[in-house]
């Protein structure tokens, strides 16, 4: 199990024939991701990964939707080679990242909204890819992406492509650094339903004091 479970009752869920096993509904806490996050999952969700750089929560029936958290991601290089490297000169505060995202060619964004999640404050914005975007990366086999975030030390790269829609909260951590909470639907037609399912989970988020 990738996250510590607390206060959960009931028998374990019977594993499905294929795919991941759903966790019992209940309250969990991150084991590697910091600041430590406590959260409550309903039936049908699991935790694909929990590392110092990212924490992922997904419904077992689809890996096309989910809630993804990143610790201290950097603005991704916009170089044509699409390296796992940071774009030079971009700060790490929530406002720095929000301003940078809103200025990216290839992205359509909402106006930033003030956000408070789990005791951390920052800004939230909706992001999608611009119609007709055609600039691509060598690793993309079909849909041209826009590189969004990287964590070079972890080899992590996060891009947006095709009909994908994101609701991103960029949160400042007291003492330094950021946490990104990304409600993400790779198939954008699933976004409205995902937001309705994800919002009650995000409302249970509680970050420990770093």
mmCIF file of N, CA and C in Angstrom, residues 82-165:
data_model
loop_
_atom_site.group_PDB
_atom_site.id
_atom_site.type_symbol
_atom_site.label_atom_id
_atom_site.label_comp_id
_atom_site.label_asym_id
_atom_site.label_seq_id
_atom_site.Cartn_x
_atom_site.Cartn_y
_atom_site.Cartn_z
ATOM 1 N N UNK A 82 12.005 19.728 -25.903
ATOM 2 C CA UNK A 82 11.147 19.273 -24.801
ATOM 3 C C UNK A 82 11.925 18.486 -23.734
ATOM 4 N N UNK A 83 13.017 19.043 -23.214
ATOM 5 C CA UNK A 83 13.789 18.325 -22.190
ATOM 6 C C UNK A 83 13.061 18.331 -20.846
ATOM 7 N N UNK A 84 13.454 17.423 -19.966
ATOM 8 C CA UNK A 84 12.959 17.456 -18.587
ATOM 9 C C UNK A 84 13.841 18.449 -17.844
ATOM 10 N N UNK A 85 13.566 19.713 -18.091
ATOM 11 C CA UNK A 85 14.362 20.806 -17.535
ATOM 12 C C UNK A 85 13.448 21.991 -17.314
ATOM 13 N N UNK A 86 13.857 22.867 -16.407
ATOM 14 C CA UNK A 86 13.040 24.029 -16.068
ATOM 15 C C UNK A 86 13.230 25.144 -17.080
ATOM 16 N N UNK A 87 12.178 25.909 -17.285
ATOM 17 C CA UNK A 87 12.254 27.121 -18.088
ATOM 18 C C UNK A 87 13.016 28.179 -17.285
ATOM 19 N N UNK A 88 14.072 28.758 -17.840
ATOM 20 C CA UNK A 88 14.872 29.723 -17.075
ATOM 21 C C UNK A 88 14.070 30.960 -16.679
ATOM 22 N N UNK A 89 14.373 31.470 -15.480
ATOM 23 C CA UNK A 89 13.847 32.756 -15.057
ATOM 24 C C UNK A 89 12.440 32.766 -14.508
ATOM 25 N N UNK A 90 11.845 31.606 -14.258
ATOM 26 C CA UNK A 90 10.478 31.543 -13.736
ATOM 27 C C UNK A 90 10.531 31.200 -12.252
ATOM 28 N N UNK A 91 9.943 32.041 -11.415
ATOM 29 C CA UNK A 91 9.937 31.807 -9.977
ATOM 30 C C UNK A 91 9.034 30.654 -9.589
ATOM 31 N N UNK A 92 9.119 30.271 -8.325
ATOM 32 C CA UNK A 92 8.360 29.121 -7.851
ATOM 33 C C UNK A 92 7.137 29.434 -7.024
ATOM 34 N N UNK A 93 6.824 30.723 -6.824
ATOM 35 C CA UNK A 93 5.611 31.072 -6.081
ATOM 36 C C UNK A 93 4.369 30.772 -6.908
ATOM 37 N N UNK A 94 3.235 30.651 -6.232
ATOM 38 C CA UNK A 94 1.994 30.364 -6.940
ATOM 39 C C UNK A 94 1.690 31.414 -8.001
ATOM 40 N N UNK A 95 1.915 32.676 -7.665
ATOM 41 C CA UNK A 95 1.632 33.741 -8.634
ATOM 42 C C UNK A 95 2.599 33.702 -9.809
ATOM 43 N N UNK A 96 3.871 33.325 -9.558
ATOM 44 C CA UNK A 96 4.839 33.186 -10.651
ATOM 45 C C UNK A 96 4.380 32.124 -11.641
ATOM 46 N N UNK A 97 3.998 30.965 -11.112
ATOM 47 C CA UNK A 97 3.595 29.860 -11.977
ATOM 48 C C UNK A 97 2.294 30.167 -12.704
ATOM 49 N N UNK A 98 1.338 30.799 -12.010
ATOM 50 C CA UNK A 98 0.069 31.138 -12.639
ATOM 51 C C UNK A 98 0.276 32.115 -13.792
ATOM 52 N N UNK A 99 1.101 33.136 -13.572
ATOM 53 C CA UNK A 99 1.372 34.111 -14.621
ATOM 54 C C UNK A 99 2.049 33.449 -15.813
ATOM 55 N N UNK A 100 2.981 32.558 -15.547
ATOM 56 C CA UNK A 100 3.684 31.853 -16.623
ATOM 57 C C UNK A 100 2.727 30.964 -17.419
ATOM 58 N N UNK A 101 1.897 30.197 -16.729
ATOM 59 C CA UNK A 101 0.943 29.316 -17.412
ATOM 60 C C UNK A 101 0.014 30.124 -18.305
ATOM 61 N N UNK A 102 -0.472 31.255 -17.808
ATOM 62 C CA UNK A 102 -1.418 32.065 -18.573
ATOM 63 C C UNK A 102 -0.771 32.672 -19.812
ATOM 64 N N UNK A 103 0.547 32.769 -19.813
ATOM 65 C CA UNK A 103 1.231 33.343 -20.960
ATOM 66 C C UNK A 103 1.723 32.323 -21.969
ATOM 67 N N UNK A 104 1.424 31.019 -21.740
ATOM 68 C CA UNK A 104 1.951 30.007 -22.643
ATOM 69 C C UNK A 104 1.188 29.963 -23.949
ATOM 70 N N UNK A 105 1.912 30.055 -25.088
ATOM 71 C CA UNK A 105 1.261 29.751 -26.370
ATOM 72 C C UNK A 105 0.759 28.307 -26.349
ATOM 73 N N UNK A 106 -0.394 28.099 -26.889
ATOM 74 C CA UNK A 106 -0.955 26.752 -26.927
ATOM 75 C C UNK A 106 -1.913 26.442 -25.809
ATOM 76 N N UNK A 107 -2.034 27.345 -24.812
ATOM 77 C CA UNK A 107 -2.938 27.086 -23.693
ATOM 78 C C UNK A 107 -4.060 28.114 -23.642
ATOM 79 N N UNK A 108 -5.211 27.667 -23.215
ATOM 80 C CA UNK A 108 -6.349 28.536 -22.919
ATOM 81 C C UNK A 108 -6.574 28.432 -21.414
ATOM 82 N N UNK A 109 -6.605 29.571 -20.722
ATOM 83 C CA UNK A 109 -6.725 29.548 -19.263
ATOM 84 C C UNK A 109 -7.817 30.502 -18.792
ATOM 85 N N UNK A 110 -8.343 30.182 -17.619
ATOM 86 C CA UNK A 110 -9.282 31.092 -16.960
ATOM 87 C C UNK A 110 -8.510 32.173 -16.227
ATOM 88 N N UNK A 111 -9.214 33.159 -15.721
ATOM 89 C CA UNK A 111 -8.595 34.108 -14.804
ATOM 90 C C UNK A 111 -8.284 33.383 -13.494
ATOM 91 N N UNK A 112 -7.176 33.734 -12.842
ATOM 92 C CA UNK A 112 -6.852 33.082 -11.567
ATOM 93 C C UNK A 112 -7.895 33.404 -10.503
ATOM 94 N N UNK A 113 -8.164 32.426 -9.652
ATOM 95 C CA UNK A 113 -9.068 32.602 -8.520
ATOM 96 C C UNK A 113 -8.306 32.300 -7.238
ATOM 97 N N UNK A 114 -8.570 33.073 -6.182
ATOM 98 C CA UNK A 114 -7.952 32.760 -4.901
ATOM 99 C C UNK A 114 -8.434 31.395 -4.428
ATOM 100 N N UNK A 115 -7.523 30.624 -3.857
ATOM 101 C CA UNK A 115 -7.869 29.268 -3.426
ATOM 102 C C UNK A 115 -7.213 28.966 -2.089
ATOM 103 N N UNK A 116 -7.932 28.236 -1.246
ATOM 104 C CA UNK A 116 -7.388 27.694 -0.009
ATOM 105 C C UNK A 116 -7.747 26.217 0.037
ATOM 106 N N UNK A 117 -6.724 25.353 0.093
ATOM 107 C CA UNK A 117 -6.942 23.908 0.119
ATOM 108 C C UNK A 117 -6.086 23.317 1.231
ATOM 109 N N UNK A 118 -6.723 22.616 2.126
ATOM 110 C CA UNK A 118 -5.997 21.909 3.176
ATOM 111 C C UNK A 118 -5.167 22.781 4.075
ATOM 112 N N UNK A 119 -5.495 24.074 4.153
ATOM 113 C CA UNK A 119 -4.742 25.005 4.971
ATOM 114 C C UNK A 119 -3.685 25.782 4.218
ATOM 115 N N UNK A 120 -3.452 25.454 2.937
ATOM 116 C CA UNK A 120 -2.511 26.188 2.103
ATOM 117 C C UNK A 120 -3.275 27.135 1.178
ATOM 118 N N UNK A 121 -2.670 28.301 0.918
ATOM 119 C CA UNK A 121 -3.325 29.316 0.099
ATOM 120 C C UNK A 121 -2.562 29.555 -1.191
ATOM 121 N N UNK A 122 -3.314 29.950 -2.214
ATOM 122 C CA UNK A 122 -2.707 30.262 -3.494
ATOM 123 C C UNK A 122 -3.750 30.666 -4.496
ATOM 124 N N UNK A 123 -3.576 30.224 -5.741
ATOM 125 C CA UNK A 123 -4.513 30.566 -6.800
ATOM 126 C C UNK A 123 -4.889 29.306 -7.573
ATOM 127 N N UNK A 124 -6.051 29.379 -8.211
ATOM 128 C CA UNK A 124 -6.572 28.257 -8.986
ATOM 129 C C UNK A 124 -6.954 28.763 -10.370
ATOM 130 N N UNK A 125 -6.700 27.945 -11.384
ATOM 131 C CA UNK A 125 -7.136 28.301 -12.724
ATOM 132 C C UNK A 125 -7.436 27.046 -13.525
ATOM 133 N N UNK A 126 -8.318 27.198 -14.509
ATOM 134 C CA UNK A 126 -8.672 26.114 -15.421
ATOM 135 C C UNK A 126 -7.810 26.246 -16.669
ATOM 136 N N UNK A 127 -7.334 25.099 -17.164
ATOM 137 C CA UNK A 127 -6.396 25.090 -18.282
ATOM 138 C C UNK A 127 -6.825 24.050 -19.309
ATOM 139 N N UNK A 128 -6.758 24.412 -20.571
ATOM 140 C CA UNK A 128 -6.965 23.467 -21.666
ATOM 141 C C UNK A 128 -6.039 23.857 -22.809
ATOM 142 N N UNK A 129 -5.960 23.008 -23.817
ATOM 143 C CA UNK A 129 -5.060 23.274 -24.931
ATOM 144 C C UNK A 129 -5.818 24.019 -26.031
ATOM 145 N N UNK A 130 -5.123 24.932 -26.678
ATOM 146 C CA UNK A 130 -5.760 25.764 -27.696
ATOM 147 C C UNK A 130 -6.119 24.933 -28.922
ATOM 148 N N UNK A 131 -7.282 25.223 -29.505
ATOM 149 C CA UNK A 131 -7.702 24.533 -30.719
ATOM 150 C C UNK A 131 -6.697 24.794 -31.838
ATOM 151 N N UNK A 132 -6.323 23.742 -32.521
ATOM 152 C CA UNK A 132 -5.389 23.882 -33.629
ATOM 153 C C UNK A 132 -3.928 23.847 -33.246
ATOM 154 N N UNK A 133 -3.616 23.644 -31.952
ATOM 155 C CA UNK A 133 -2.222 23.605 -31.535
ATOM 156 C C UNK A 133 -1.511 22.441 -32.221
ATOM 157 N N UNK A 134 -0.361 22.703 -32.835
ATOM 158 C CA UNK A 134 0.305 21.672 -33.629
ATOM 159 C C UNK A 134 1.782 21.483 -33.290
ATOM 160 N N UNK A 135 2.356 22.351 -32.437
ATOM 161 C CA UNK A 135 3.752 22.177 -32.048
ATOM 162 C C UNK A 135 3.859 20.938 -31.166
ATOM 163 N N UNK A 136 4.824 20.072 -31.463
ATOM 164 C CA UNK A 136 4.875 18.805 -30.743
ATOM 165 C C UNK A 136 6.244 18.566 -30.134
ATOM 166 N N UNK A 137 6.360 17.448 -29.423
ATOM 167 C CA UNK A 137 7.608 16.985 -28.826
ATOM 168 C C UNK A 137 7.944 15.621 -29.416
ATOM 169 N N UNK A 138 9.215 15.270 -29.397
ATOM 170 C CA UNK A 138 9.630 14.010 -30.016
ATOM 171 C C UNK A 138 9.022 12.789 -29.338
ATOM 172 N N UNK A 139 8.693 12.897 -28.043
ATOM 173 C CA UNK A 139 8.128 11.753 -27.334
ATOM 174 C C UNK A 139 6.634 11.575 -27.595
ATOM 175 N N UNK A 140 5.991 12.566 -28.210
ATOM 176 C CA UNK A 140 4.547 12.499 -28.454
ATOM 177 C C UNK A 140 4.281 11.751 -29.752
ATOM 178 N N UNK A 141 3.494 10.695 -29.671
ATOM 179 C CA UNK A 141 3.222 9.881 -30.854
ATOM 180 C C UNK A 141 1.956 10.309 -31.586
ATOM 181 N N UNK A 142 1.104 11.083 -30.932
ATOM 182 C CA UNK A 142 -0.156 11.452 -31.578
ATOM 183 C C UNK A 142 -0.513 12.906 -31.308
ATOM 184 N N UNK A 143 -0.955 13.203 -30.086
ATOM 185 C CA UNK A 143 -1.467 14.533 -29.781
ATOM 186 C C UNK A 143 -0.333 15.482 -29.422
ATOM 187 N N UNK A 144 -0.219 16.637 -30.082
ATOM 188 C CA UNK A 144 0.839 17.592 -29.742
ATOM 189 C C UNK A 144 0.631 18.161 -28.337
ATOM 190 N N UNK A 145 1.630 18.064 -27.479
ATOM 191 C CA UNK A 145 1.468 18.530 -26.104
ATOM 192 C C UNK A 145 2.062 19.918 -25.880
ATOM 193 N N UNK A 146 1.701 20.494 -24.746
ATOM 194 C CA UNK A 146 2.386 21.673 -24.215
ATOM 195 C C UNK A 146 3.017 21.253 -22.890
ATOM 196 N N UNK A 147 4.352 21.250 -22.765
ATOM 197 C CA UNK A 147 4.979 20.921 -21.489
ATOM 198 C C UNK A 147 4.553 21.915 -20.413
ATOM 199 N N UNK A 148 4.202 21.404 -19.232
ATOM 200 C CA UNK A 148 3.650 22.254 -18.181
ATOM 201 C C UNK A 148 4.566 22.316 -16.962
ATOM 202 N N UNK A 149 4.817 21.160 -16.329
ATOM 203 C CA UNK A 149 5.642 21.109 -15.126
ATOM 204 C C UNK A 149 6.746 20.067 -15.278
ATOM 205 N N UNK A 150 7.854 20.289 -14.584
ATOM 206 C CA UNK A 150 8.898 19.272 -14.461
ATOM 207 C C UNK A 150 9.419 19.258 -13.030
ATOM 208 N N UNK A 151 9.857 18.084 -12.609
ATOM 209 C CA UNK A 151 10.653 17.935 -11.392
ATOM 210 C C UNK A 151 11.896 17.178 -11.851
ATOM 211 N N UNK A 152 12.938 17.889 -12.290
ATOM 212 C CA UNK A 152 14.082 17.221 -12.920
ATOM 213 C C UNK A 152 14.721 16.144 -12.059
ATOM 214 N N UNK A 153 14.850 16.379 -10.763
ATOM 215 C CA UNK A 153 15.517 15.401 -9.897
ATOM 216 C C UNK A 153 14.780 14.062 -9.868
ATOM 217 N N UNK A 154 13.453 14.101 -10.089
ATOM 218 C CA UNK A 154 12.648 12.879 -10.082
ATOM 219 C C UNK A 154 12.384 12.355 -11.484
ATOM 220 N N UNK A 155 12.883 13.059 -12.512
ATOM 221 C CA UNK A 155 12.611 12.663 -13.883
ATOM 222 C C UNK A 155 11.146 12.813 -14.253
ATOM 223 N N UNK A 156 10.444 13.720 -13.579
ATOM 224 C CA UNK A 156 8.998 13.875 -13.779
ATOM 225 C C UNK A 156 8.713 14.996 -14.767
ATOM 226 N N UNK A 157 7.854 14.702 -15.737
ATOM 227 C CA UNK A 157 7.408 15.701 -16.706
ATOM 228 C C UNK A 157 5.896 15.588 -16.841
ATOM 229 N N UNK A 158 5.198 16.731 -16.767
ATOM 230 C CA UNK A 158 3.743 16.758 -16.875
ATOM 231 C C UNK A 158 3.382 17.672 -18.030
ATOM 232 N N UNK A 159 2.614 17.124 -18.988
ATOM 233 C CA UNK A 159 2.224 17.899 -20.163
ATOM 234 C C UNK A 159 0.707 17.900 -20.278
ATOM 235 N N UNK A 160 0.194 18.767 -21.135
ATOM 236 C CA UNK A 160 -1.229 18.784 -21.458
ATOM 237 C C UNK A 160 -1.355 18.623 -22.962
ATOM 238 N N UNK A 161 -2.343 17.832 -23.407
ATOM 239 C CA UNK A 161 -2.453 17.522 -24.831
ATOM 240 C C UNK A 161 -3.903 17.230 -25.208
ATOM 241 N N UNK A 162 -4.200 17.411 -26.473
ATOM 242 C CA UNK A 162 -5.508 17.025 -27.010
ATOM 243 C C UNK A 162 -6.654 17.748 -26.343
ATOM 244 N N UNK A 163 -7.674 16.993 -25.961
ATOM 245 C CA UNK A 163 -8.863 17.579 -25.333
ATOM 246 C C UNK A 163 -8.721 17.704 -23.824
ATOM 247 N N UNK A 164 -7.553 17.392 -23.301
ATOM 248 C CA UNK A 164 -7.321 17.374 -21.852
ATOM 249 C C UNK A 164 -7.723 18.696 -21.199
ATOM 250 N N UNK A 165 -8.331 18.597 -20.025
ATOM 251 C CA UNK A 165 -8.704 19.767 -19.226
ATOM 252 C C UNK A 165 -8.196 19.583 -17.809
#
